[in-house]
Amino acid sequence: MTPTIDAHVRLDTHPTHPSAVTAVLTGTQAHVAHLSLEAADWTVVADNVLVLVRIDHEEPFRAKGAAKHLSADGITVEITPRLQEVMDEEWTWANYPMSWCTRSEIRDVSNQAQKIHDDIRHGQLLIHAHAHDGHTTVAGGTYLHRNGKSVYLHGEDHLRQVTDTFDSPAGALLAFEKVHGAEMRPGPAPLTDTERAAAEARAPLSLTAAKAEPVRPRPKTVPAYLADAGDHDALLDAFIDSHSEWEKWQTWSDETTHAIHESQTLRIERVHETPAHETAWTVAAYETPVSDRMWVLTATGATPAPMLEELLNHLGDGDGDGWDAAISAPADEKMVTVATQPLSDAGWKHTVDGRWIRWTSPTGDAGVQFDAFTAQHPSQNLATWTVWAGPDPDRPTWSLTASPHTPSSLLADLSETLAHETGTRHPQTGTPERRTSLVTRPPVTPAVAATPAASRTR
């Protein structure tokens, strides 16, 4: 018979970190539970208060296992209803790169990433250098407690993996420099949003402060292309209210609203409740109210507010600089130069890749792409210009596209906003809201890999 221990553990959700779990210990033998939880990587944040914080957002699952072990040892465990609801919830990562993995195997992969994170945090894995390989963060380091084994790390947060090993730090650094010499930076990479939120949740005062007043992270000033999307519907309403020459038209469906200029030659279509990566805005210009489109521009649901504000400001100027004029010549070198001059002036990287000409931000997280092939077919109104933020044009966080005849002055205004304007972004306080699925990064190929990435039998 399991002996009864005078210890009570109350498990609950963390007040500010969406997936973290707290444990409040009481009883004359609370130290027994205390030692057990610390051994399972719970962090002490106050007297007899511990917190479980992970970068893979699996705290409820791990806490459920801890509760079973404590109960088996004769310790009384109480799980609050709200935590129990989260524990019982079934969820998975959307677009998980290792699609062949089962849910259990995904947890195994994440747990390995968690161990790497913990080893770095506790000073057991010394990171010598890091770089960005164009897709994700890579790093080289040495374990101080494993006979000096050096490793190559690929990925961030729950996707970080050891993809190569070396016999010495010198060998690891030489191999790393050979591949990432230009981008190589000393020491560890800056904390990700997830790592930063986890560190904040482990802070000793985080629970006390949360009980006194809910923590509301201050918005950060960021480049316009990284800003929050804000309220797109409010932006459209404010635009129409301040421009009497525009009139709102509601369609038979509440899902879509149209705004039409009094000339009937410029129209805005706003599709409400649109997913982040789908088209939420369509702007089209016509030579006459009954003619075909001269040009068309689209924007996805996650397009930052500063970008949309600049677009609407341009449309509201009414200076007749192109949207209501006769169809001009297709995009030529002069037009491309005018449209992208702000990017060139700001030092954005200019590259040519076959039919595509790109201007990429110095940090590589935003860009403008011109498709020379579609520009040769202006009558088809194909997407010739693509403005995006994210890993690359094929995997954007948000994107904006424009056809060949889109006025260069409009494109130049958008380029100016990209290169020089700022916006606000509310920091993530942890994982996105726990739902049936969470988004993860698309698969990428490690730049250095002597051993395969995570397999089905990690």
Short mmCIF file of C-alpha atoms in Angstrom, two decimals, residues 13-404:
data_model
loop_
_atom_site.label_atom_id
_atom_site.label_comp_id
_atom_site.label_asym_id
_atom_site.label_seq_id
_atom_site.Cartn_x
_atom_site.Cartn_y
_atom_site.Cartn_z
CA THR A 13 -2.81 27.30 -15.58
CA HIS A 14 -0.30 30.13 -15.48
CA PRO A 15 -1.97 33.55 -15.23
CA THR A 16 0.00 35.18 -18.06
CA HIS A 17 1.65 32.41 -20.08
CA PRO A 18 -0.99 30.53 -22.15
CA SER A 19 0.44 27.00 -21.91
CA ALA A 20 2.49 27.05 -18.69
CA VAL A 21 1.35 25.27 -15.52
CA THR A 22 1.81 26.34 -11.89
CA ALA A 23 2.08 24.13 -8.80
CA VAL A 24 1.28 25.45 -5.32
CA LEU A 25 2.51 23.16 -2.53
CA THR A 26 1.15 22.89 1.01
CA GLY A 27 1.51 20.42 3.89
CA THR A 28 4.17 19.50 6.42
CA GLN A 29 5.91 17.29 3.85
CA ALA A 30 5.57 19.64 0.90
CA HIS A 31 9.34 19.34 0.40
CA VAL A 32 8.84 15.82 -0.92
CA ALA A 33 6.65 17.08 -3.77
CA HIS A 34 9.01 20.02 -4.21
CA LEU A 35 11.99 17.74 -4.88
CA SER A 36 9.98 15.56 -7.24
CA LEU A 37 8.82 18.52 -9.36
CA GLU A 38 12.27 20.14 -9.47
CA ALA A 39 13.69 16.85 -10.72
CA ALA A 40 11.12 17.01 -13.54
CA ASP A 41 12.36 20.48 -14.63
CA TRP A 42 9.79 22.59 -12.79
CA THR A 43 11.19 26.00 -11.79
CA VAL A 44 10.86 27.53 -8.33
CA VAL A 45 9.31 31.03 -8.58
CA ALA A 46 8.30 31.56 -4.91
CA ASP A 47 8.12 29.71 -1.62
CA ASN A 48 6.40 26.40 -2.40
CA VAL A 49 5.35 27.68 -5.83
CA LEU A 50 6.80 26.12 -8.97
CA VAL A 51 6.07 26.60 -12.65
CA LEU A 52 6.49 24.32 -15.65
CA VAL A 53 7.37 26.29 -18.78
CA ARG A 54 8.42 24.70 -22.06
CA ILE A 55 9.16 25.97 -25.56
CA ASP A 56 7.12 23.18 -27.17
CA HIS A 57 3.88 24.21 -25.38
CA GLU A 58 3.43 20.69 -24.02
CA GLU A 59 3.21 21.79 -20.37
CA PRO A 60 -0.35 20.46 -19.77
CA PHE A 61 0.63 17.05 -21.15
CA ARG A 62 3.80 16.91 -19.02
CA ALA A 63 1.92 18.20 -15.97
CA LYS A 64 -0.61 15.41 -16.39
CA GLY A 65 2.23 12.91 -16.22
CA ALA A 66 3.69 14.65 -13.17
CA ALA A 67 0.32 14.46 -11.43
CA LYS A 68 0.21 10.69 -11.95
CA HIS A 69 3.71 10.25 -10.50
CA LEU A 70 2.94 12.41 -7.48
CA SER A 71 -0.31 10.54 -6.81
CA ALA A 72 1.50 7.23 -7.12
CA ASP A 73 3.93 8.41 -4.43
CA GLY A 74 1.04 9.14 -2.04
CA ILE A 75 0.87 12.92 -2.59
CA THR A 76 -2.54 14.54 -2.95
CA VAL A 77 -2.89 16.33 -6.30
CA GLU A 78 -5.64 18.79 -7.21
CA ILE A 79 -6.09 19.84 -10.83
CA THR A 80 -8.21 22.94 -11.41
CA PRO A 81 -11.11 22.61 -13.88
CA ARG A 82 -9.57 25.06 -16.35
CA LEU A 83 -6.29 23.12 -16.42
CA GLN A 84 -8.13 19.82 -16.71
CA GLU A 85 -9.96 21.19 -19.74
CA VAL A 86 -6.64 22.03 -21.40
CA MET A 87 -5.17 18.65 -20.48
CA ASP A 88 -8.11 16.89 -22.14
CA GLU A 89 -7.90 19.00 -25.27
CA GLU A 90 -6.66 17.34 -28.45
CA TRP A 91 -4.49 19.59 -30.59
CA THR A 92 -1.66 19.36 -33.07
CA TRP A 93 0.66 21.57 -35.05
CA ALA A 94 -0.71 22.72 -38.41
CA ASN A 95 1.70 22.34 -41.35
CA TYR A 96 4.10 20.31 -39.22
CA PRO A 97 7.20 19.73 -41.40
CA MET A 98 7.64 16.08 -40.41
CA SER A 99 4.19 15.05 -41.57
CA TRP A 100 4.96 11.35 -41.21
CA CYS A 101 5.26 11.63 -37.43
CA THR A 102 2.47 10.51 -35.14
CA ARG A 103 1.36 12.81 -32.31
CA SER A 104 3.53 10.81 -29.91
CA GLU A 105 6.53 11.07 -32.21
CA ILE A 106 6.00 14.81 -32.60
CA ARG A 107 6.19 15.08 -28.81
CA ASP A 108 9.43 13.11 -28.84
CA VAL A 109 10.94 15.48 -31.42
CA SER A 110 9.78 18.48 -29.41
CA ASN A 111 11.18 16.98 -26.22
CA GLN A 112 14.60 16.64 -27.82
CA ALA A 113 14.41 20.31 -28.81
CA GLN A 114 13.40 21.15 -25.24
CA LYS A 115 16.46 19.32 -23.90
CA ILE A 116 18.71 21.32 -26.24
CA HIS A 117 17.06 24.54 -25.05
CA ASP A 118 17.50 23.55 -21.40
CA ASP A 119 21.15 22.59 -21.92
CA ILE A 120 21.83 26.02 -23.44
CA ARG A 121 19.87 27.78 -20.69
CA HIS A 122 21.69 25.94 -17.91
CA GLY A 123 25.13 26.54 -19.43
CA GLN A 124 25.73 22.92 -20.30
CA LEU A 125 25.79 23.57 -24.05
CA LEU A 126 28.06 26.47 -24.98
CA ILE A 127 27.11 28.11 -28.28
CA HIS A 128 30.15 29.37 -30.19
CA ALA A 129 28.43 30.97 -33.19
CA HIS A 130 25.12 31.30 -34.97
CA ALA A 131 23.80 32.35 -38.38
CA HIS A 132 20.61 32.54 -40.43
CA ASP A 133 20.66 30.19 -43.40
CA GLY A 134 17.86 31.97 -45.24
CA HIS A 135 15.17 29.85 -43.64
CA THR A 136 15.94 29.45 -39.97
CA THR A 137 18.63 29.84 -37.31
CA VAL A 138 21.64 27.53 -37.25
CA ALA A 139 24.33 27.34 -34.59
CA GLY A 140 27.44 25.50 -33.51
CA GLY A 141 28.29 24.63 -29.92
CA THR A 142 30.00 22.28 -27.52
CA TYR A 143 28.58 20.25 -24.64
CA LEU A 144 30.58 20.87 -21.49
CA HIS A 145 29.38 17.66 -19.81
CA ARG A 146 29.62 15.17 -22.68
CA ASN A 147 33.36 14.80 -23.14
CA GLY A 148 33.46 17.97 -25.20
CA LYS A 149 31.21 16.74 -27.99
CA SER A 150 30.51 19.57 -30.43
CA VAL A 151 27.26 19.80 -32.39
CA TYR A 152 25.63 21.59 -35.29
CA LEU A 153 22.11 22.82 -34.45
CA HIS A 154 19.40 23.55 -37.00
CA GLY A 155 16.05 25.20 -36.38
CA GLU A 156 14.35 27.16 -33.63
CA ASP A 157 12.12 26.41 -30.64
CA HIS A 158 10.34 23.03 -30.89
CA LEU A 159 11.98 22.26 -34.26
CA ARG A 160 15.62 22.64 -33.21
CA GLN A 161 17.66 19.52 -33.86
CA VAL A 162 21.23 18.25 -33.69
CA THR A 163 22.06 17.49 -37.32
CA ASP A 164 25.80 16.91 -37.10
CA THR A 165 28.45 16.18 -34.47
CA PHE A 166 32.18 16.94 -34.29
CA ASP A 167 35.07 15.70 -32.19
CA SER A 168 36.25 19.17 -31.21
CA PRO A 169 35.10 22.81 -31.03
CA ALA A 170 37.71 23.71 -33.64
CA GLY A 171 36.31 21.20 -36.10
CA ALA A 172 32.79 22.42 -35.49
CA LEU A 173 33.74 26.07 -35.99
CA LEU A 174 35.69 25.38 -39.17
CA ALA A 175 32.76 23.45 -40.69
CA PHE A 176 30.31 26.13 -39.59
CA GLU A 177 32.42 28.97 -40.99
CA LYS A 178 32.85 27.14 -44.29
CA VAL A 179 29.08 27.13 -44.86
CA HIS A 180 27.99 30.30 -43.07
CA GLY A 181 31.07 32.51 -43.14
CA ALA A 182 29.32 35.66 -44.40
CA GLU A 183 26.37 35.39 -42.01
CA MET A 184 28.26 33.92 -39.05
CA ARG A 185 27.94 35.79 -35.75
CA PRO A 186 29.65 34.97 -32.43
CA GLY A 187 27.73 33.52 -29.51
CA PRO A 188 24.11 32.38 -29.30
CA ALA A 189 21.33 33.84 -31.42
CA PRO A 190 18.91 36.35 -29.88
CA LEU A 191 16.02 34.73 -28.04
CA THR A 192 12.97 33.89 -30.10
CA ASP A 193 9.57 35.24 -29.02
CA THR A 194 8.78 31.83 -27.56
CA GLU A 195 12.03 31.65 -25.59
CA ARG A 196 11.59 35.20 -24.31
CA ALA A 197 8.02 34.49 -23.17
CA ALA A 198 9.18 31.31 -21.41
CA ALA A 199 11.91 33.22 -19.57
CA GLU A 200 9.38 35.81 -18.44
CA ALA A 201 7.04 33.10 -17.16
CA ARG A 202 9.87 31.62 -15.07
CA ALA A 203 10.68 34.99 -13.47
CA PRO A 204 10.11 34.96 -9.68
CA LEU A 205 7.81 37.99 -9.73
CA SER A 206 5.68 36.95 -12.69
CA LEU A 207 3.00 35.23 -10.63
CA THR A 208 2.78 37.92 -7.94
CA ALA A 209 2.55 40.70 -10.50
CA ALA A 210 -0.08 38.82 -12.45
CA LYS A 211 -2.31 38.44 -9.40
CA ALA A 212 -2.13 42.16 -8.67
CA GLU A 213 -2.86 43.28 -12.23
CA PRO A 214 -2.99 41.40 -15.52
CA VAL A 215 0.20 41.85 -17.49
CA ARG A 216 -0.36 43.69 -20.74
CA PRO A 217 2.82 43.59 -22.82
CA ARG A 218 3.65 46.94 -24.35
CA PRO A 219 3.53 47.06 -28.12
CA LYS A 220 6.92 47.30 -29.78
CA THR A 221 7.85 49.67 -32.58
CA VAL A 222 8.85 47.57 -35.59
CA PRO A 223 9.33 48.05 -39.34
CA ALA A 224 5.99 48.54 -41.09
CA TYR A 225 6.16 45.11 -42.71
CA LEU A 226 6.35 43.41 -39.28
CA ALA A 227 3.51 45.39 -37.71
CA ASP A 228 0.20 43.93 -36.56
CA ALA A 229 -2.62 43.68 -39.08
CA GLY A 230 -4.90 45.68 -36.80
CA ASP A 231 -8.59 46.03 -37.61
CA HIS A 232 -8.96 45.97 -41.40
CA ASP A 233 -12.68 46.69 -41.27
CA ALA A 234 -12.08 49.77 -39.13
CA LEU A 235 -9.47 50.98 -41.62
CA LEU A 236 -11.96 50.75 -44.47
CA ASP A 237 -14.72 52.46 -42.46
CA ALA A 238 -12.40 55.32 -41.50
CA PHE A 239 -11.30 55.72 -45.12
CA ILE A 240 -14.87 55.97 -46.41
CA ASP A 241 -15.91 58.34 -43.62
CA SER A 242 -13.09 60.74 -44.51
CA HIS A 243 -13.53 60.60 -48.28
CA SER A 244 -16.97 61.71 -49.44
CA GLU A 245 -16.18 60.75 -53.03
CA TRP A 246 -16.25 57.12 -51.96
CA GLU A 247 -19.38 55.17 -51.12
CA LYS A 248 -19.78 51.85 -49.37
CA TRP A 249 -21.88 49.15 -51.00
CA GLN A 250 -22.94 46.07 -49.10
CA THR A 251 -23.49 42.96 -51.19
CA TRP A 252 -26.19 40.36 -50.69
CA SER A 253 -23.70 38.60 -48.43
CA ASP A 254 -22.45 40.07 -45.15
CA GLU A 255 -19.08 38.51 -45.92
CA THR A 256 -18.10 41.18 -48.46
CA THR A 257 -18.19 44.98 -48.62
CA HIS A 258 -17.46 47.13 -51.68
CA ALA A 259 -16.26 50.72 -51.76
CA ILE A 260 -16.72 52.51 -55.09
CA HIS A 261 -15.31 55.85 -56.19
CA GLU A 262 -17.80 58.36 -57.57
CA SER A 263 -16.15 58.03 -60.99
CA GLN A 264 -17.10 54.33 -60.97
CA THR A 265 -13.60 53.57 -62.26
CA LEU A 266 -11.95 52.54 -59.01
CA ARG A 267 -13.35 49.89 -56.68
CA ILE A 268 -12.32 48.22 -53.44
CA GLU A 269 -13.56 44.80 -52.39
CA ARG A 270 -13.09 43.83 -48.74
CA VAL A 271 -13.79 40.21 -47.76
CA HIS A 272 -14.36 39.96 -44.01
CA GLU A 273 -13.18 37.18 -41.69
CA THR A 274 -10.49 36.10 -44.14
CA PRO A 275 -7.69 33.72 -43.06
CA ALA A 276 -4.28 35.36 -42.78
CA HIS A 277 -2.90 33.94 -46.03
CA GLU A 278 -5.97 34.39 -48.23
CA THR A 279 -7.00 37.44 -50.25
CA ALA A 280 -8.89 39.92 -48.10
CA TRP A 281 -8.58 43.04 -50.28
CA THR A 282 -8.93 43.57 -54.01
CA VAL A 283 -8.45 47.01 -55.56
CA ALA A 284 -9.26 47.34 -59.27
CA ALA A 285 -9.10 50.30 -61.66
CA TYR A 286 -11.05 50.64 -64.90
CA GLU A 287 -10.66 52.95 -67.90
CA THR A 288 -14.45 53.45 -67.96
CA PRO A 289 -17.23 52.18 -65.65
CA VAL A 290 -18.02 49.38 -68.12
CA SER A 291 -14.56 48.48 -69.40
CA ASP A 292 -12.23 45.69 -68.35
CA ARG A 293 -9.77 46.18 -65.54
CA MET A 294 -6.74 48.36 -66.18
CA TRP A 295 -4.92 46.99 -63.19
CA VAL A 296 -5.64 45.02 -60.01
CA LEU A 297 -3.98 44.80 -56.61
CA THR A 298 -4.68 42.25 -53.86
CA ALA A 299 -3.67 41.95 -50.20
CA THR A 300 -4.00 39.05 -47.77
CA GLY A 301 -5.73 39.05 -44.40
CA ALA A 302 -2.51 39.46 -42.39
CA THR A 303 -1.28 42.52 -44.28
CA PRO A 304 0.03 45.01 -41.68
CA ALA A 305 -2.06 48.09 -40.94
CA PRO A 306 0.67 50.57 -42.07
CA MET A 307 0.76 48.99 -45.53
CA LEU A 308 -3.02 49.20 -45.93
CA GLU A 309 -3.09 52.75 -44.59
CA GLU A 310 -0.57 53.80 -47.24
CA LEU A 311 -2.57 52.05 -49.94
CA LEU A 312 -5.81 53.76 -48.90
CA ASN A 313 -4.08 57.13 -48.52
CA HIS A 314 -2.86 56.86 -52.09
CA LEU A 315 -6.30 55.91 -53.37
CA GLY A 316 -7.81 58.80 -51.44
CA ASP A 317 -5.46 61.44 -52.84
CA GLY A 318 -7.53 61.66 -56.02
CA ASP A 319 -4.75 63.32 -57.96
CA GLY A 320 -5.33 61.29 -61.09
CA ASP A 321 -1.78 60.00 -61.19
CA GLY A 322 -2.59 56.74 -62.87
CA TRP A 323 -5.58 54.87 -61.55
CA ASP A 324 -8.12 56.81 -63.62
CA ALA A 325 -5.92 57.43 -66.67
CA ALA A 326 -5.79 55.56 -69.94
CA ILE A 327 -3.81 52.36 -70.03
CA SER A 328 -0.12 53.16 -70.18
CA ALA A 329 2.75 51.15 -71.59
CA PRO A 330 3.62 47.89 -69.84
CA ALA A 331 6.07 47.98 -66.95
CA ASP A 332 9.49 48.89 -68.29
CA GLU A 333 12.90 49.48 -66.73
CA LYS A 334 12.10 53.13 -65.91
CA MET A 335 8.86 52.21 -64.15
CA VAL A 336 10.56 49.44 -62.18
CA THR A 337 13.29 51.86 -61.10
CA VAL A 338 10.76 54.46 -59.94
CA ALA A 339 8.67 51.87 -58.08
CA THR A 340 11.63 50.47 -56.17
CA GLN A 341 13.84 53.53 -55.70
CA PRO A 342 13.02 53.80 -51.95
CA LEU A 343 14.24 50.22 -51.50
CA SER A 344 17.48 50.89 -53.34
CA ASP A 345 18.03 54.08 -51.34
CA ALA A 346 17.53 52.10 -48.11
CA GLY A 347 20.15 49.52 -49.09
CA TRP A 348 17.83 46.59 -49.76
CA LYS A 349 19.60 43.70 -51.47
CA HIS A 350 18.99 43.59 -55.24
CA THR A 351 19.19 40.19 -56.96
CA VAL A 352 18.14 38.70 -60.30
CA ASP A 353 17.01 35.08 -60.48
CA GLY A 354 15.90 34.22 -63.99
CA ARG A 355 12.57 35.95 -64.63
CA TRP A 356 12.42 37.35 -61.08
CA ILE A 357 14.03 40.55 -59.85
CA ARG A 358 14.00 40.92 -56.06
CA TRP A 359 14.72 43.57 -53.48
CA THR A 360 15.17 42.03 -50.03
CA SER A 361 15.41 43.77 -46.67
CA PRO A 362 18.82 43.74 -44.95
CA THR A 363 17.46 41.24 -42.43
CA GLY A 364 15.98 39.04 -45.14
CA ASP A 365 12.47 39.02 -43.67
CA ALA A 366 10.67 41.12 -46.32
CA GLY A 367 10.95 41.92 -49.97
CA VAL A 368 9.53 43.00 -53.29
CA GLN A 369 9.60 40.78 -56.36
CA PHE A 370 9.09 41.75 -60.00
CA ASP A 371 8.18 39.05 -62.52
CA ALA A 372 9.61 40.06 -65.88
CA PHE A 373 7.73 37.29 -67.67
CA THR A 374 4.22 38.29 -66.61
CA ALA A 375 5.11 41.92 -67.28
CA GLN A 376 5.32 40.98 -70.95
CA HIS A 377 1.62 40.00 -70.88
CA PRO A 378 0.01 43.15 -69.46
CA SER A 379 -3.45 42.49 -70.86
CA GLN A 380 -3.89 39.42 -68.62
CA ASN A 381 -3.55 41.35 -65.33
CA LEU A 382 -1.31 38.67 -63.88
CA ALA A 383 0.50 39.17 -60.57
CA THR A 384 3.66 40.92 -61.71
CA TRP A 385 4.60 42.54 -58.43
CA THR A 386 4.69 40.71 -55.10
CA VAL A 387 5.33 42.44 -51.80
CA TRP A 388 5.80 40.11 -48.85
CA ALA A 389 7.15 39.55 -45.38
CA GLY A 390 8.26 36.17 -44.09
CA PRO A 391 10.81 33.53 -45.10
CA ASP A 392 10.41 34.10 -48.85
CA PRO A 393 7.75 34.96 -51.49
CA ASP A 394 6.54 31.36 -51.60
CA ARG A 395 5.96 31.15 -47.83
CA PRO A 396 4.90 34.65 -46.78
CA THR A 397 3.43 35.76 -43.50
CA TRP A 398 1.45 38.20 -45.62
CA SER A 399 1.62 39.30 -49.24
CA LEU A 400 0.40 41.95 -51.62
CA THR A 401 0.32 41.46 -55.40
CA ALA A 402 -0.13 43.90 -58.27
CA SER A 403 -0.63 43.58 -62.03
CA PRO A 404 1.64 45.15 -64.73
#
